[in-house]
């Protein structure tokens, strides 16, 4: 599946709509999310026909700014959950994939209100524990964003520029459940065209690496049991794994640490199991000798 996200900074002119059409032809996205469309609902059907989508949802602009549009293909099923001026939250499903939640966010452009964007992300994150991704222009560069960041491929790290300043404002986020369900994914920055923001392309499933992922069968994962805290070796395993250098600053690095803890714990339990078997055999042999 391909998802194209773009802060178009207004798409009411033919140059930007032609640029979107060019991206759609090149990438064949299943879902397109536009930020700062500066459109009203009555203007969207014509744009949808032009770029080849029959399904869409629009959040109207306020005055001459803002506006969100979500497009999706016929084979994708979308249920709109929550909508407000700066975001659209929806449940996405298709015949070949598990359902997952999508939140498209346009960060509040008012610097004094940007904390509201992070509060909104936190609220959406904790709606449920289903696979969830969040994307958009967050209008801020904060270290705490990295704990959900899906990262990107390539050396071209910035997504926005005014000609003098270059920043990475546009990005994809996700939760652990989404990464477990769709482990093979890629995020790629597209080229600048008709906007100060680059479009972002998220690909997963067959489009990401040729591997089938996210099918109805879930990926098994490591689960921590509270009773393990009583084991004397538990603390050592966690400390030794958690204090090692973090190779990836995003969710992939976090999952790597958790998987490493799980692998070491499993190895410890397997060793204890083998030791117990040997002790049982030794005890049985001793009993036979005594008889």
Coordinates of C-alpha atoms in Angstrom, one line a residue:
X1 CA 0.0 0.0 0.0
X2 CA 1.2 3.5 -0.8
X3 CA 0.2 6.6 1.1
X4 CA 1.1 10.1 -0.2
X5 CA 1.1 13.0 2.2
X6 CA 1.7 16.5 1.1
X7 CA 1.3 20.0 2.5
X8 CA 0.3 21.7 -0.8
X9 CA -0.1 25.2 0.5
X10 CA -3.1 25.6 -1.6
X11 CA -4.3 23.5 -4.5
X12 CA -6.9 25.7 -6.0
X13 CA -4.7 26.5 -9.0
X14 CA -4.1 24.2 -12.0
X15 CA -0.3 24.1 -11.5
X16 CA -0.5 22.5 -8.1
X17 CA -3.4 20.2 -9.1
X18 CA -1.3 19.1 -12.2
X19 CA 1.6 18.5 -9.8
X20 CA -0.6 16.2 -7.7
X21 CA -1.8 14.4 -10.8
X22 CA 1.8 13.9 -11.8
X23 CA 2.6 12.3 -8.4
X24 CA -0.5 10.1 -8.6
X25 CA 0.5 8.8 -12.0
X26 CA 4.1 8.2 -10.9
X27 CA 3.4 6.6 -7.5
X28 CA -0.1 5.1 -7.8
X29 CA -1.1 5.9 -4.2
X30 CA -3.9 4.1 -2.5
X31 CA -4.5 7.0 -0.1
X32 CA -3.6 10.7 -0.5
X33 CA -3.7 13.1 2.4
X34 CA -3.4 16.8 1.6
X35 CA -2.7 19.5 4.2
X36 CA -3.4 23.2 3.8
X37 CA -5.5 22.5 0.8
X38 CA -7.3 25.9 1.2
X39 CA -10.4 24.3 -0.3
X40 CA -14.1 24.2 0.5
X41 CA -16.1 21.0 0.2
X42 CA -17.8 22.0 -3.1
X43 CA -14.3 22.3 -4.7
X44 CA -13.1 18.8 -3.9
X45 CA -15.2 16.6 -6.3
X46 CA -13.7 18.2 -9.3
X47 CA -10.1 17.7 -8.0
X48 CA -11.0 14.1 -7.1
X49 CA -12.1 13.4 -10.7
X50 CA -9.0 15.0 -12.1
X51 CA -6.6 12.9 -10.0
X52 CA -8.6 9.7 -10.3
X53 CA -10.2 9.2 -6.9
X54 CA -13.9 8.7 -6.3
X55 CA -13.8 8.6 -2.5
X56 CA -12.8 11.6 -0.4
X57 CA -13.4 13.5 2.8
X58 CA -12.8 17.3 3.2
X59 CA -12.3 19.6 6.2
X60 CA -13.0 23.1 5.0
X61 CA -10.5 25.9 5.1
X62 CA -11.1 28.6 7.7
X63 CA -10.9 32.0 6.0
X64 CA -8.1 31.7 3.4
X65 CA -6.0 29.1 5.3
X66 CA -6.1 25.5 6.4
X67 CA -8.2 22.8 4.9
X68 CA -7.6 19.0 4.8
X69 CA -8.5 16.5 2.2
X70 CA -8.3 12.7 2.4
X71 CA -8.7 10.6 -0.9
X72 CA -8.8 6.9 -1.1
X73 CA -9.2 4.2 -3.8
X74 CA -12.2 1.9 -4.1
X75 CA -10.4 -1.1 -2.8
X76 CA -9.6 0.7 0.4
X77 CA -12.4 1.0 3.1
X78 CA -12.3 4.1 5.3
X79 CA -14.4 4.9 8.3
X80 CA -14.0 8.4 9.6
X81 CA -13.7 8.4 13.4
X82 CA -12.9 12.0 14.5
X83 CA -12.6 15.2 12.6
X84 CA -11.5 18.8 13.6
X85 CA -9.9 21.8 12.0
X86 CA -6.4 20.4 12.3
X87 CA -6.8 16.6 11.9
X88 CA -8.7 13.7 10.4
X89 CA -8.7 10.3 12.2
X90 CA -10.0 7.2 10.3
X91 CA -10.1 3.5 10.4
X92 CA -8.5 2.0 7.3
X93 CA -9.1 -1.6 6.1
X94 CA -8.9 -3.6 2.9
X95 CA -9.5 -7.3 2.0
X96 CA -5.8 -8.1 2.2
X97 CA -4.8 -6.3 5.3
X98 CA -5.6 -6.0 9.0
X99 CA -7.5 -2.8 9.8
X100 CA -5.4 0.1 11.2
X101 CA -5.9 3.7 12.3
X102 CA -4.8 6.7 10.4
X103 CA -4.4 10.2 11.8
X104 CA -3.5 13.0 9.5
X105 CA -2.5 16.1 11.4
X106 CA -1.7 19.7 10.4
X107 CA 0.3 21.3 13.3
X108 CA -1.1 24.5 14.6
X109 CA 0.8 27.3 12.7
X110 CA 0.5 29.6 15.8
X111 CA 3.8 29.1 17.8
X112 CA 2.0 29.7 21.1
X113 CA -0.4 26.8 20.3
X114 CA 2.0 24.2 19.1
X115 CA 1.9 22.3 22.4
X116 CA -1.7 21.5 21.4
X117 CA -0.4 19.5 18.5
X118 CA 1.6 17.2 20.8
X119 CA -1.3 16.9 23.2
X120 CA -3.5 16.0 20.3
X121 CA -1.1 13.3 19.1
X122 CA -1.0 11.9 22.7
X123 CA -4.8 11.7 22.8
X124 CA -5.0 10.0 19.4
X125 CA -2.2 7.6 20.4
X126 CA -4.1 6.4 23.5
X127 CA -7.5 6.0 21.8
X128 CA -6.9 2.2 21.6
X129 CA -4.0 -0.3 21.1
X130 CA -4.7 -1.1 17.5
X131 CA -2.1 -0.5 14.7
X132 CA -1.9 3.3 14.3
X133 CA 0.1 5.8 12.2
X134 CA 0.1 9.5 12.3
X135 CA 1.4 11.8 9.6
X136 CA 1.6 15.4 8.5
X137 CA 3.2 18.8 9.0
X138 CA 3.9 19.1 12.8
X139 CA 5.3 22.6 12.5
X140 CA 7.9 21.9 15.1
X141 CA 11.2 20.1 15.6
X142 CA 11.3 18.5 19.0
X143 CA 13.4 15.6 20.4
X144 CA 10.4 14.0 21.9
X145 CA 8.9 13.4 18.4
X146 CA 11.6 10.8 17.8
X147 CA 10.0 8.2 20.1
X148 CA 7.2 7.7 17.5
X149 CA 9.1 8.6 14.4
X150 CA 9.1 6.1 11.5
X151 CA 12.2 7.8 10.0
X152 CA 13.0 8.0 6.3
X153 CA 15.2 6.5 3.6
X154 CA 18.1 8.4 1.9
X155 CA 20.4 11.3 2.8
X156 CA 17.9 14.1 2.0
X157 CA 16.6 14.7 5.5
X158 CA 14.7 18.0 5.2
X159 CA 11.1 18.3 4.0
X160 CA 10.6 22.1 4.1
X161 CA 12.5 25.1 3.0
X162 CA 11.9 28.8 2.5
X163 CA 15.1 29.1 0.4
X164 CA 17.4 29.9 3.3
X165 CA 16.3 27.5 6.1
X166 CA 15.9 23.8 5.7
X167 CA 14.0 21.7 8.2
X168 CA 12.3 18.3 8.6
X169 CA 8.7 19.4 9.5
X170 CA 6.8 16.6 7.7
X171 CA 7.0 13.0 9.0
X172 CA 5.3 9.8 9.8
X173 CA 4.8 8.4 13.3
X174 CA 3.5 5.1 14.5
X175 CA 2.9 2.8 17.4
X176 CA 4.5 -0.6 18.2
X177 CA 1.4 -2.4 17.1
X178 CA 1.6 -0.9 13.6
X179 CA 5.3 -1.9 13.3
X180 CA 4.6 -5.4 14.4
X181 CA 1.8 -5.7 11.9
X182 CA 3.7 -4.0 9.0
X183 CA 7.4 -4.6 9.7
X184 CA 8.4 -4.0 6.0
X185 CA 7.9 -0.3 5.3
X186 CA 9.7 2.6 3.8
X187 CA 9.3 6.4 4.0
X188 CA 10.7 8.4 1.1
X189 CA 10.8 12.2 0.6
X190 CA 9.7 13.3 -2.8
X191 CA 11.0 16.4 -4.7
X192 CA 9.9 20.0 -4.2
X193 CA 7.2 21.1 -6.6
X194 CA 4.7 24.0 -6.3
X195 CA 5.1 24.0 -2.5
X196 CA 7.6 24.8 0.2
X197 CA 7.0 21.2 1.5
X198 CA 8.0 18.0 -0.1
X199 CA 5.4 15.2 -0.4
X200 CA 6.1 12.1 1.7
X201 CA 5.5 8.5 0.5
X202 CA 4.9 5.7 3.0
X203 CA 5.0 2.2 1.4
X204 CA 4.3 -1.0 3.1
X205 CA 3.2 -4.5 2.3
X206 CA 4.0 -5.7 -1.2
X207 CA 5.0 -2.2 -2.3
X208 CA 7.7 -1.8 0.3
X209 CA 10.0 -4.8 -0.3
X210 CA 8.1 -7.5 -2.2
X211 CA 7.4 -9.3 1.1
X212 CA 3.8 -10.0 2.1
X213 CA 3.3 -8.3 5.5
X214 CA 0.3 -7.1 7.4
X215 CA -1.9 -10.0 6.4
X216 CA -4.5 -11.4 8.7
X217 CA -2.0 -13.5 10.6
X218 CA -0.4 -11.3 13.3
X219 CA 3.3 -11.2 14.0
X220 CA 4.1 -12.9 17.3
X221 CA 5.8 -10.5 19.8
X222 CA 7.6 -10.6 23.1
X223 CA 5.4 -10.1 26.2
X224 CA 6.8 -9.2 29.6
X225 CA 5.3 -11.0 32.6
X226 CA 5.3 -9.1 35.9
X227 CA 6.3 -12.2 37.8
X228 CA 9.7 -12.2 36.1
X229 CA 10.7 -9.2 38.2
X230 CA 11.2 -11.7 41.1
X231 CA 13.9 -13.5 39.1
X232 CA 17.4 -12.4 40.1
X233 CA 18.6 -12.4 36.5
X234 CA 15.8 -10.1 35.2
X235 CA 17.3 -6.8 36.2
X236 CA 20.8 -7.7 34.8
X237 CA 19.2 -8.6 31.4
X238 CA 17.3 -5.3 31.2
X239 CA 20.2 -3.2 32.3
X240 CA 22.8 -4.8 30.0
X241 CA 20.5 -4.4 27.0
X242 CA 19.0 -1.0 27.7
X243 CA 22.3 0.7 28.4
X244 CA 23.9 -0.4 25.1
X245 CA 24.1 2.3 22.3
X246 CA 20.9 2.9 20.5
X247 CA 21.6 2.5 16.8
X248 CA 18.3 3.9 15.6
X249 CA 16.6 6.9 17.3
X250 CA 13.1 5.9 16.2
X251 CA 10.7 3.1 17.0
X252 CA 12.9 0.6 15.2
X253 CA 15.7 1.3 17.8
X254 CA 13.2 0.9 20.7
X255 CA 11.9 -2.4 19.3
X256 CA 15.5 -3.6 18.9
X257 CA 16.1 -3.0 22.6
X258 CA 12.9 -4.8 23.5
X259 CA 13.6 -7.7 21.2
X260 CA 17.1 -8.0 22.6
X261 CA 15.8 -8.2 26.1
X262 CA 13.3 -10.8 25.0
X263 CA 16.0 -12.9 23.2
X264 CA 18.3 -12.9 26.2
X265 CA 15.4 -13.7 28.6
X266 CA 14.4 -16.6 26.4
X267 CA 17.9 -17.9 26.2
X268 CA 18.2 -17.7 30.0
X269 CA 14.9 -19.6 30.4
X270 CA 16.0 -22.3 27.9
X271 CA 19.3 -22.8 29.8
X272 CA 17.4 -23.1 33.1
X273 CA 15.0 -25.6 31.4
X274 CA 17.9 -27.7 30.2
X275 CA 19.5 -27.6 33.6
X276 CA 16.3 -28.7 35.3
X277 CA 16.0 -31.6 32.9
X278 CA 19.6 -32.7 33.7
X279 CA 18.9 -32.3 37.4
X280 CA 15.7 -34.4 37.1
X281 CA 17.7 -37.1 35.2
X282 CA 20.4 -37.1 37.9
X283 CA 17.8 -37.3 40.6
X284 CA 16.0 -40.2 38.9
X285 CA 19.4 -42.0 38.4
X286 CA 20.2 -41.5 42.1
X287 CA 16.8 -43.0 43.1
X288 CA 17.4 -46.1 41.0
X289 CA 20.9 -46.5 42.5
X290 CA 19.4 -46.2 46.0
X291 CA 17.0 -49.0 45.2

